[in-house]
Each structure stands twice: as structure tokens, then as C-alpha cells.
Amino acid sequence: MDMTGLNMLAGWTVSGDTIMIEQMPILGGYTGGVEETAICDIATTLGSFACFSGNFHLDGPIHIRWGTTMARGTLQVAAHAAAAIDANTDLLLANQYYPIAGPCTEMCLLETAAQAITDTASGRELLSGSAAAKGVVQDKTTGMEARIMGQAASTTAGMKISDVNEILNKLIPMYEAHYTDAPAGKTFQECYDVTTVRPTAEYLEVYDKACKTLADIGFDMSPCNDSYIRVPY
């Protein structure tokens, strides 16, 4: 970081601003595999507080080939790093969400749920997402992905780690086999009525299908439905 960045940090600190430091370790890059990348992730997370006066840290381990945070290996990195830091500090941790599939697809929702389950079980306080289509396609992010992220997190709270691992071992294979043919999905304008800002009936059906798929593997989110507003059609 150059002096301009350090001066900005100093100004924000003096002003009492909330400072978020972000880093995304690359699994398969210079840091190598899961173990090495997890060590790097922990080190950079701690460094963001010690060196840059961060108030919370925004993580996001990402796969060098697939460009997603929901790959099996990147979820392992995020989980081990968060669990280690959560067990030994009171630091606030967040994580970013980059599913491969686009909105209005079951795959996108299942990817997002997998990371929300992982993040919640490993002790992260903040979830930042979800940016569908790897966050690189214009108008390919909607509130429905954030909704399943929230519901999955609420459902996971209080679960045993052994039960969480059983769910993830069933869930991850459902989407990781489709990285090379992931559905592109639809744009926000195709997923929502842009006048009322309500999801289309089609997306609500896709959402319900994803919820049923999750329930079929033992992850029933229905007890959380009362806290989420269902748009009538």
C-alpha cells in the first residue's frame, strides 16, 4: 500500500469511520492448496486489523480456475480460517459470495446456500452477497439470492458441525459437477417486475424448487419462512 492509501486510513481512523479491509486469497495460486491458502487467509485477516485498523474483515477465498467462492476447496479454506479466528479472537468476519450460475437458476441458489451454511457454522458474523454469475456480468444480481443466503444462515444457526458437514457433503456434489455447463440465468430485469420490484412467478417457482432440494437432503428451511415476506401472486 502506498502513502496515499495509508494517509486515507489515518484520516478514516481519526474521523471514527468504520473501516472494512477486503482480501480474496486465491486457491491454486501462489499460496498453493487448501492448507497453505488457509494459513495465508488467517495471516492476512489478522494483518488487516493489526496493520490497517480495520473494524471488520471481508474475506472471499476464490478458486483460481472456476472464479467462485463456492468450490469445495474454497469453502474449506473459508471455514477453517473463520473457525480458527473465531475460536481465538472477538474479531468481526465477513465473506463474499460468487456463485458460478446466474440468477433464476436452482444451481445459483444451491451454491449460495452452501456457502451460507459454511460461513454460519464456522462463525462468520457478516455475509456479503450474493453476486451471481461470478459477479462479473451486468445486471446478474437479484435479491432472491440474498434471500436464500439469509434463510440458509438462519437455519444453520445452532446446528452441530457434524450435521452441517453431512448436509454439505450431499449439497456440494449437486452443483460442482456443472461448473463447465453452469446455466447463465437471467438478468435482474427478467427476474423482477422493475416497477414493483417484486420477483417474477418463475423465479419464485425456482426458489421453491431449490428449497425442496435442500429439504430432501435434510436441510429444511421452512421454520424460517415466517420471518421472510412471501410476495403474493
PDB file of C-alpha atoms in Angstrom:
ATOM      1  CA  MET A   1       0.000   0.000   0.000  1.00  0.00           C
ATOM      2  CA  ASP A   2       1.409   3.421  -0.952  1.00  0.00           C
ATOM      3  CA  MET A   3       1.421   6.553   1.213  1.00  0.00           C
ATOM      4  CA  THR A   4      -1.842   7.772  -0.325  1.00  0.00           C
ATOM      5  CA  GLY A   5      -3.629   4.697   0.982  1.00  0.00           C
ATOM      6  CA  LEU A   6      -2.009   4.968   4.401  1.00  0.00           C
ATOM      7  CA  ASN A   7      -2.990   8.638   4.624  1.00  0.00           C
ATOM      8  CA  MET A   8      -6.585   7.709   3.796  1.00  0.00           C
ATOM      9  CA  LEU A   9      -6.578   5.048   6.505  1.00  0.00           C
ATOM     10  CA  ALA A  10      -5.185   7.512   9.015  1.00  0.00           C
ATOM     11  CA  GLY A  11      -7.896  10.017   8.138  1.00  0.00           C
ATOM     12  CA  TRP A  12     -10.649   7.448   8.434  1.00  0.00           C
ATOM     13  CA  THR A  13      -9.302   6.286  11.813  1.00  0.00           C
ATOM     14  CA  VAL A  14      -9.149   9.820  13.209  1.00  0.00           C
ATOM     15  CA  SER A  15     -12.665  10.505  11.926  1.00  0.00           C
ATOM     16  CA  GLY A  16     -14.021   7.404  13.636  1.00  0.00           C
ATOM     17  CA  ASP A  17     -15.133   5.795  10.374  1.00  0.00           C
ATOM     18  CA  THR A  18     -15.981   2.122  10.089  1.00  0.00           C
ATOM     19  CA  ILE A  19     -13.147   0.520   8.135  1.00  0.00           C
ATOM     20  CA  MET A  20     -13.610  -2.655   6.131  1.00  0.00           C
ATOM     21  CA  ILE A  21     -10.493  -4.376   4.810  1.00  0.00           C
ATOM     22  CA  GLU A  22     -11.023  -6.835   1.963  1.00  0.00           C
ATOM     23  CA  GLN A  23      -8.830  -9.600   0.594  1.00  0.00           C
ATOM     24  CA  MET A  24      -9.517 -12.673  -1.503  1.00  0.00           C
ATOM     25  CA  PRO A  25      -6.854 -15.400  -1.283  1.00  0.00           C
ATOM     26  CA  ILE A  26      -6.643 -17.437  -4.482  1.00  0.00           C
ATOM     27  CA  LEU A  27      -6.802 -21.202  -4.025  1.00  0.00           C
ATOM     28  CA  GLY A  28      -4.395 -22.739  -6.513  1.00  0.00           C
ATOM     29  CA  GLY A  29      -2.351 -19.570  -6.915  1.00  0.00           C
ATOM     30  CA  TYR A  30       0.924 -18.624  -5.262  1.00  0.00           C
ATOM     31  CA  THR A  31      -0.260 -19.900  -1.879  1.00  0.00           C
ATOM     32  CA  GLY A  32      -0.930 -23.400  -3.202  1.00  0.00           C
ATOM     33  CA  GLY A  33      -3.551 -25.775  -1.838  1.00  0.00           C
ATOM     34  CA  VAL A  34      -6.176 -25.717   0.891  1.00  0.00           C
ATOM     35  CA  GLU A  35      -3.837 -25.823   3.889  1.00  0.00           C
ATOM     36  CA  GLU A  36      -1.425 -23.174   2.613  1.00  0.00           C
ATOM     37  CA  THR A  37      -4.212 -20.891   1.445  1.00  0.00           C
ATOM     38  CA  ALA A  38      -5.959 -21.183   4.815  1.00  0.00           C
ATOM     39  CA  ILE A  39      -2.746 -20.098   6.556  1.00  0.00           C
ATOM     40  CA  CYS A  40      -2.464 -17.156   4.159  1.00  0.00           C
ATOM     41  CA  ASP A  41      -6.104 -16.294   4.767  1.00  0.00           C
ATOM     42  CA  ILE A  42      -5.657 -16.228   8.539  1.00  0.00           C
ATOM     43  CA  ALA A  43      -2.474 -14.165   8.294  1.00  0.00           C
ATOM     44  CA  THR A  44      -3.983 -11.534   6.020  1.00  0.00           C
ATOM     45  CA  THR A  45      -7.138 -11.372   8.115  1.00  0.00           C
ATOM     46  CA  LEU A  46      -5.149 -10.691  11.280  1.00  0.00           C
ATOM     47  CA  GLY A  47      -2.968  -8.238   9.368  1.00  0.00           C
ATOM     48  CA  SER A  48      -5.985  -6.241   8.267  1.00  0.00           C
ATOM     49  CA  PHE A  49      -6.755  -5.451  11.903  1.00  0.00           C
ATOM     50  CA  ALA A  50      -3.198  -5.081  13.177  1.00  0.00           C
ATOM     51  CA  CYS A  51      -1.762  -3.054  10.298  1.00  0.00           C
ATOM     52  CA  PHE A  52      -4.736  -1.170   8.892  1.00  0.00           C
ATOM     53  CA  SER A  53      -7.024  -0.590  11.888  1.00  0.00           C
ATOM     54  CA  GLY A  54      -9.886  -2.471  10.284  1.00  0.00           C
ATOM     55  CA  ASN A  55     -13.200  -2.772  12.106  1.00  0.00           C
ATOM     56  CA  PHE A  56     -14.202  -5.880  10.198  1.00  0.00           C
ATOM     57  CA  HIS A  57     -12.604  -8.068   7.581  1.00  0.00           C
ATOM     58  CA  LEU A  58     -14.255  -9.079   4.294  1.00  0.00           C
ATOM     59  CA  ASP A  59     -12.884 -12.387   3.085  1.00  0.00           C
ATOM     60  CA  GLY A  60     -13.551 -14.375  -0.069  1.00  0.00           C
ATOM     61  CA  PRO A  61     -11.288 -17.324  -0.917  1.00  0.00           C
ATOM     62  CA  ILE A  62     -11.670 -17.840  -4.654  1.00  0.00           C
ATOM     63  CA  HIS A  63     -10.805 -20.742  -6.944  1.00  0.00           C
ATOM     64  CA  ILE A  64      -8.113 -19.923  -9.490  1.00  0.00           C
ATOM     65  CA  ARG A  65      -9.805 -21.917 -12.252  1.00  0.00           C
ATOM     66  CA  TRP A  66     -13.501 -21.519 -11.589  1.00  0.00           C
ATOM     67  CA  GLY A  67     -13.568 -17.990 -10.172  1.00  0.00           C
ATOM     68  CA  THR A  68     -16.066 -18.925  -7.476  1.00  0.00           C
ATOM     69  CA  THR A  69     -16.089 -18.817  -3.689  1.00  0.00           C
ATOM     70  CA  MET A  70     -18.372 -21.880  -3.525  1.00  0.00           C
ATOM     71  CA  ALA A  71     -15.950 -24.538  -4.768  1.00  0.00           C
ATOM     72  CA  ARG A  72     -15.282 -27.375  -2.343  1.00  0.00           C
ATOM     73  CA  GLY A  73     -11.718 -26.205  -1.673  1.00  0.00           C
ATOM     74  CA  THR A  74     -12.543 -22.532  -1.216  1.00  0.00           C
ATOM     75  CA  LEU A  75     -15.301 -23.401   1.235  1.00  0.00           C
ATOM     76  CA  GLN A  76     -12.757 -25.464   3.192  1.00  0.00           C
ATOM     77  CA  VAL A  77     -10.341 -22.525   3.274  1.00  0.00           C
ATOM     78  CA  ALA A  78     -13.034 -20.100   4.408  1.00  0.00           C
ATOM     79  CA  ALA A  79     -14.379 -22.474   7.044  1.00  0.00           C
ATOM     80  CA  HIS A  80     -11.054 -23.381   8.635  1.00  0.00           C
ATOM     81  CA  ALA A  81      -9.814 -19.788   8.622  1.00  0.00           C
ATOM     82  CA  ALA A  82     -13.008 -18.422  10.165  1.00  0.00           C
ATOM     83  CA  ALA A  83     -13.282 -21.189  12.759  1.00  0.00           C
ATOM     84  CA  ALA A  84      -9.694 -20.660  13.893  1.00  0.00           C
ATOM     85  CA  ILE A  85     -10.047 -16.894  14.181  1.00  0.00           C
ATOM     86  CA  ASP A  86     -13.488 -17.087  15.792  1.00  0.00           C
ATOM     87  CA  ALA A  87     -12.230 -19.531  18.423  1.00  0.00           C
ATOM     88  CA  ASN A  88      -9.327 -17.311  19.446  1.00  0.00           C
ATOM     89  CA  THR A  89     -10.461 -13.701  18.927  1.00  0.00           C
ATOM     90  CA  ASP A  90     -13.514 -11.471  19.013  1.00  0.00           C
ATOM     91  CA  LEU A  91     -12.846 -10.018  15.532  1.00  0.00           C
ATOM     92  CA  LEU A  92     -15.734  -9.419  13.116  1.00  0.00           C
ATOM     93  CA  LEU A  93     -15.523 -11.560   9.994  1.00  0.00           C
ATOM     94  CA  ALA A  94     -17.399 -11.366   6.701  1.00  0.00           C
ATOM     95  CA  ASN A  95     -17.302 -13.315   3.443  1.00  0.00           C
ATOM     96  CA  GLN A  96     -18.114 -12.561  -0.185  1.00  0.00           C
ATOM     97  CA  TYR A  97     -20.360 -14.674  -2.429  1.00  0.00           C
ATOM     98  CA  TYR A  98     -19.623 -15.501  -6.061  1.00  0.00           C
ATOM     99  CA  PRO A  99     -21.677 -18.400  -7.440  1.00  0.00           C
ATOM    100  CA  ILE A 100     -20.932 -19.518 -10.995  1.00  0.00           C
ATOM    101  CA  ALA A 101     -24.534 -19.853 -12.149  1.00  0.00           C
ATOM    102  CA  GLY A 102     -26.727 -16.856 -12.905  1.00  0.00           C
ATOM    103  CA  PRO A 103     -29.985 -15.726 -11.254  1.00  0.00           C
ATOM    104  CA  CYS A 104     -33.257 -17.617 -11.639  1.00  0.00           C
ATOM    105  CA  THR A 105     -31.465 -20.981 -11.629  1.00  0.00           C
ATOM    106  CA  GLU A 106     -31.560 -23.656  -8.972  1.00  0.00           C
ATOM    107  CA  MET A 107     -27.793 -24.091  -9.212  1.00  0.00           C
ATOM    108  CA  CYS A 108     -27.161 -20.478  -8.227  1.00  0.00           C
ATOM    109  CA  LEU A 109     -29.389 -20.811  -5.184  1.00  0.00           C
ATOM    110  CA  LEU A 110     -27.835 -24.102  -4.095  1.00  0.00           C
ATOM    111  CA  GLU A 111     -24.328 -22.646  -4.429  1.00  0.00           C
ATOM    112  CA  THR A 112     -25.316 -19.664  -2.327  1.00  0.00           C
ATOM    113  CA  ALA A 113     -26.943 -21.844   0.323  1.00  0.00           C
ATOM    114  CA  ALA A 114     -23.806 -23.996   0.574  1.00  0.00           C
ATOM    115  CA  GLN A 115     -21.628 -21.021   1.401  1.00  0.00           C
ATOM    116  CA  ALA A 116     -24.147 -19.526   3.825  1.00  0.00           C
ATOM    117  CA  ILE A 117     -24.255 -22.843   5.658  1.00  0.00           C
ATOM    118  CA  THR A 118     -20.452 -22.993   5.752  1.00  0.00           C
ATOM    119  CA  ASP A 119     -19.974 -19.389   6.863  1.00  0.00           C
ATOM    120  CA  THR A 120     -22.563 -19.557   9.624  1.00  0.00           C
ATOM    121  CA  ALA A 121     -21.298 -22.840  11.037  1.00  0.00           C
ATOM    122  CA  SER A 122     -17.703 -21.572  11.082  1.00  0.00           C
ATOM    123  CA  GLY A 123     -18.503 -18.378  12.982  1.00  0.00           C
ATOM    124  CA  ARG A 124     -18.687 -15.547  10.474  1.00  0.00           C
ATOM    125  CA  GLU A 125     -20.779 -12.594  11.607  1.00  0.00           C
ATOM    126  CA  LEU A 126     -21.426 -10.940   8.226  1.00  0.00           C
ATOM    127  CA  LEU A 127     -22.418 -12.368   4.838  1.00  0.00           C
ATOM    128  CA  SER A 128     -21.842 -10.205   1.750  1.00  0.00           C
ATOM    129  CA  GLY A 129     -23.789 -11.349  -1.269  1.00  0.00           C
ATOM    130  CA  SER A 130     -24.719 -12.805  -3.386  1.00  0.00           C
ATOM    131  CA  ALA A 131     -23.120 -11.722  -6.690  1.00  0.00           C
ATOM    132  CA  ALA A 132     -24.382 -14.311  -9.167  1.00  0.00           C
ATOM    133  CA  ALA A 133     -22.560 -15.200 -12.395  1.00  0.00           C
ATOM    134  CA  LYS A 134     -19.277 -14.727 -10.501  1.00  0.00           C
ATOM    135  CA  GLY A 135     -20.077 -11.037 -10.052  1.00  0.00           C
ATOM    136  CA  VAL A 136     -18.752 -10.107 -13.495  1.00  0.00           C
ATOM    137  CA  VAL A 137     -21.904  -9.897 -15.639  1.00  0.00           C
ATOM    138  CA  GLN A 138     -24.010  -6.747 -15.723  1.00  0.00           C
ATOM    139  CA  ASP A 139     -27.476  -6.959 -14.138  1.00  0.00           C
ATOM    140  CA  LYS A 140     -26.947 -10.547 -12.948  1.00  0.00           C
ATOM    141  CA  THR A 141     -27.609  -9.987  -9.233  1.00  0.00           C
ATOM    142  CA  THR A 142     -31.003 -10.018  -7.504  1.00  0.00           C
ATOM    143  CA  GLY A 143     -32.455 -10.039  -4.019  1.00  0.00           C
ATOM    144  CA  MET A 144     -33.577 -13.653  -4.301  1.00  0.00           C
ATOM    145  CA  GLU A 145     -30.002 -14.899  -3.992  1.00  0.00           C
ATOM    146  CA  ALA A 146     -29.580 -12.810  -0.839  1.00  0.00           C
ATOM    147  CA  ARG A 147     -32.855 -14.212   0.460  1.00  0.00           C
ATOM    148  CA  ILE A 148     -31.720 -17.836   0.301  1.00  0.00           C
ATOM    149  CA  MET A 149     -28.403 -16.764   1.803  1.00  0.00           C
ATOM    150  CA  GLY A 150     -30.248 -15.311   4.784  1.00  0.00           C
ATOM    151  CA  GLN A 151     -32.624 -18.231   5.188  1.00  0.00           C
ATOM    152  CA  ALA A 152     -29.836 -20.790   4.946  1.00  0.00           C
ATOM    153  CA  ALA A 153     -27.813 -18.896   7.547  1.00  0.00           C
ATOM    154  CA  SER A 154     -30.777 -18.682   9.933  1.00  0.00           C
ATOM    155  CA  THR A 155     -31.452 -22.395   9.539  1.00  0.00           C
ATOM    156  CA  THR A 156     -27.801 -23.284  10.171  1.00  0.00           C
ATOM    157  CA  ALA A 157     -27.527 -21.289  13.405  1.00  0.00           C
ATOM    158  CA  GLY A 158     -27.252 -23.741  16.291  1.00  0.00           C
ATOM    159  CA  MET A 159     -26.633 -26.824  14.169  1.00  0.00           C
ATOM    160  CA  LYS A 160     -23.912 -29.316  15.124  1.00  0.00           C
ATOM    161  CA  ILE A 161     -20.823 -29.202  12.914  1.00  0.00           C
ATOM    162  CA  SER A 162     -21.171 -32.935  12.222  1.00  0.00           C
ATOM    163  CA  ASP A 163     -24.705 -32.364  10.904  1.00  0.00           C
ATOM    164  CA  VAL A 164     -23.553 -29.401   8.828  1.00  0.00           C
ATOM    165  CA  ASN A 165     -20.825 -31.497   7.233  1.00  0.00           C
ATOM    166  CA  GLU A 166     -23.348 -34.182   6.331  1.00  0.00           C
ATOM    167  CA  ILE A 167     -25.521 -31.616   4.574  1.00  0.00           C
ATOM    168  CA  LEU A 168     -22.582 -30.091   2.700  1.00  0.00           C
ATOM    169  CA  ASN A 169     -21.313 -33.488   1.587  1.00  0.00           C
ATOM    170  CA  LYS A 170     -24.692 -34.039  -0.086  1.00  0.00           C
ATOM    171  CA  LEU A 171     -25.144 -30.495  -1.367  1.00  0.00           C
ATOM    172  CA  ILE A 172     -21.799 -29.613  -2.946  1.00  0.00           C
ATOM    173  CA  PRO A 173     -21.771 -32.536  -5.452  1.00  0.00           C
ATOM    174  CA  MET A 174     -25.121 -31.314  -6.762  1.00  0.00           C
ATOM    175  CA  TYR A 175     -23.561 -28.241  -8.325  1.00  0.00           C
ATOM    176  CA  GLU A 176     -19.803 -28.808  -8.604  1.00  0.00           C
ATOM    177  CA  ALA A 177     -20.299 -31.264 -11.459  1.00  0.00           C
ATOM    178  CA  HIS A 178     -21.819 -28.463 -13.538  1.00  0.00           C
ATOM    179  CA  TYR A 179     -19.030 -25.880 -13.466  1.00  0.00           C
ATOM    180  CA  THR A 180     -18.360 -26.314 -17.184  1.00  0.00           C
ATOM    181  CA  ASP A 181     -22.020 -26.043 -18.170  1.00  0.00           C
ATOM    182  CA  ALA A 182     -23.395 -23.741 -15.484  1.00  0.00           C
ATOM    183  CA  PRO A 183     -26.640 -22.037 -16.544  1.00  0.00           C
ATOM    184  CA  ALA A 184     -26.217 -18.364 -17.419  1.00  0.00           C
ATOM    185  CA  GLY A 185     -29.511 -17.436 -15.794  1.00  0.00           C
ATOM    186  CA  LYS A 186     -31.399 -14.228 -16.384  1.00  0.00           C
ATOM    187  CA  THR A 187     -30.890 -10.525 -15.808  1.00  0.00           C
ATOM    188  CA  PHE A 188     -32.473  -8.600 -12.968  1.00  0.00           C
ATOM    189  CA  GLN A 189     -34.959  -7.116 -15.424  1.00  0.00           C
ATOM    190  CA  GLU A 190     -36.023 -10.626 -16.411  1.00  0.00           C
ATOM    191  CA  CYS A 191     -36.189 -11.864 -12.811  1.00  0.00           C
ATOM    192  CA  TYR A 192     -38.155  -8.969 -11.342  1.00  0.00           C
ATOM    193  CA  ASP A 193     -41.014  -6.652 -12.188  1.00  0.00           C
ATOM    194  CA  VAL A 194     -38.925  -3.487 -12.289  1.00  0.00           C
ATOM    195  CA  THR A 195     -41.941  -1.306 -11.473  1.00  0.00           C
ATOM    196  CA  THR A 196     -42.986  -3.077  -8.290  1.00  0.00           C
ATOM    197  CA  VAL A 197     -39.512  -4.550  -7.595  1.00  0.00           C
ATOM    198  CA  ARG A 198     -41.029  -7.947  -6.951  1.00  0.00           C
ATOM    199  CA  PRO A 199     -39.644 -11.282  -8.170  1.00  0.00           C
ATOM    200  CA  THR A 200     -41.403 -12.985 -11.036  1.00  0.00           C
ATOM    201  CA  ALA A 201     -43.583 -16.039 -10.531  1.00  0.00           C
ATOM    202  CA  GLU A 202     -40.954 -18.012 -12.450  1.00  0.00           C
ATOM    203  CA  TYR A 203     -38.195 -17.135 -10.000  1.00  0.00           C
ATOM    204  CA  LEU A 204     -40.431 -17.917  -7.027  1.00  0.00           C
ATOM    205  CA  GLU A 205     -41.005 -21.377  -8.520  1.00  0.00           C
ATOM    206  CA  VAL A 206     -37.264 -21.867  -8.983  1.00  0.00           C
ATOM    207  CA  TYR A 207     -36.737 -20.744  -5.393  1.00  0.00           C
ATOM    208  CA  ASP A 208     -39.312 -23.207  -4.093  1.00  0.00           C
ATOM    209  CA  LYS A 209     -37.647 -25.990  -6.077  1.00  0.00           C
ATOM    210  CA  ALA A 210     -34.277 -25.165  -4.527  1.00  0.00           C
ATOM    211  CA  CYS A 211     -35.835 -25.159  -1.054  1.00  0.00           C
ATOM    212  CA  LYS A 212     -37.354 -28.591  -1.721  1.00  0.00           C
ATOM    213  CA  THR A 213     -33.999 -29.916  -2.932  1.00  0.00           C
ATOM    214  CA  LEU A 214     -32.407 -28.709   0.292  1.00  0.00           C
ATOM    215  CA  ALA A 215     -35.204 -30.210   2.384  1.00  0.00           C
ATOM    216  CA  ASP A 216     -34.773 -33.546   0.606  1.00  0.00           C
ATOM    217  CA  ILE A 217     -31.166 -33.762   1.841  1.00  0.00           C
ATOM    218  CA  GLY A 218     -32.163 -32.905   5.394  1.00  0.00           C
ATOM    219  CA  PHE A 219     -31.845 -29.111   5.363  1.00  0.00           C
ATOM    220  CA  ASP A 220     -35.384 -27.828   5.870  1.00  0.00           C
ATOM    221  CA  MET A 221     -35.625 -24.029   5.831  1.00  0.00           C
ATOM    222  CA  SER A 222     -39.396 -23.893   6.301  1.00  0.00           C
ATOM    223  CA  PRO A 223     -39.242 -22.944  10.012  1.00  0.00           C
ATOM    224  CA  CYS A 224     -37.569 -19.701   8.916  1.00  0.00           C
ATOM    225  CA  ASN A 225     -40.201 -18.819   6.328  1.00  0.00           C
ATOM    226  CA  ASP A 226     -42.317 -16.802   8.742  1.00  0.00           C
ATOM    227  CA  SER A 227     -39.539 -14.219   9.061  1.00  0.00           C
ATOM    228  CA  TYR A 228     -39.391 -13.670   5.293  1.00  0.00           C
ATOM    229  CA  ILE A 229     -42.133 -11.919   3.345  1.00  0.00           C
ATOM    230  CA  ARG A 230     -43.570 -14.050   0.560  1.00  0.00           C
ATOM    231  CA  VAL A 231     -44.756 -11.907  -2.340  1.00  0.00           C
ATOM    232  CA  PRO A 232     -48.359 -12.895  -3.195  1.00  0.00           C
ATOM    233  CA  TYR A 233     -49.214 -13.807  -6.792  1.00  0.00           C
TER     234      TYR A 233
END
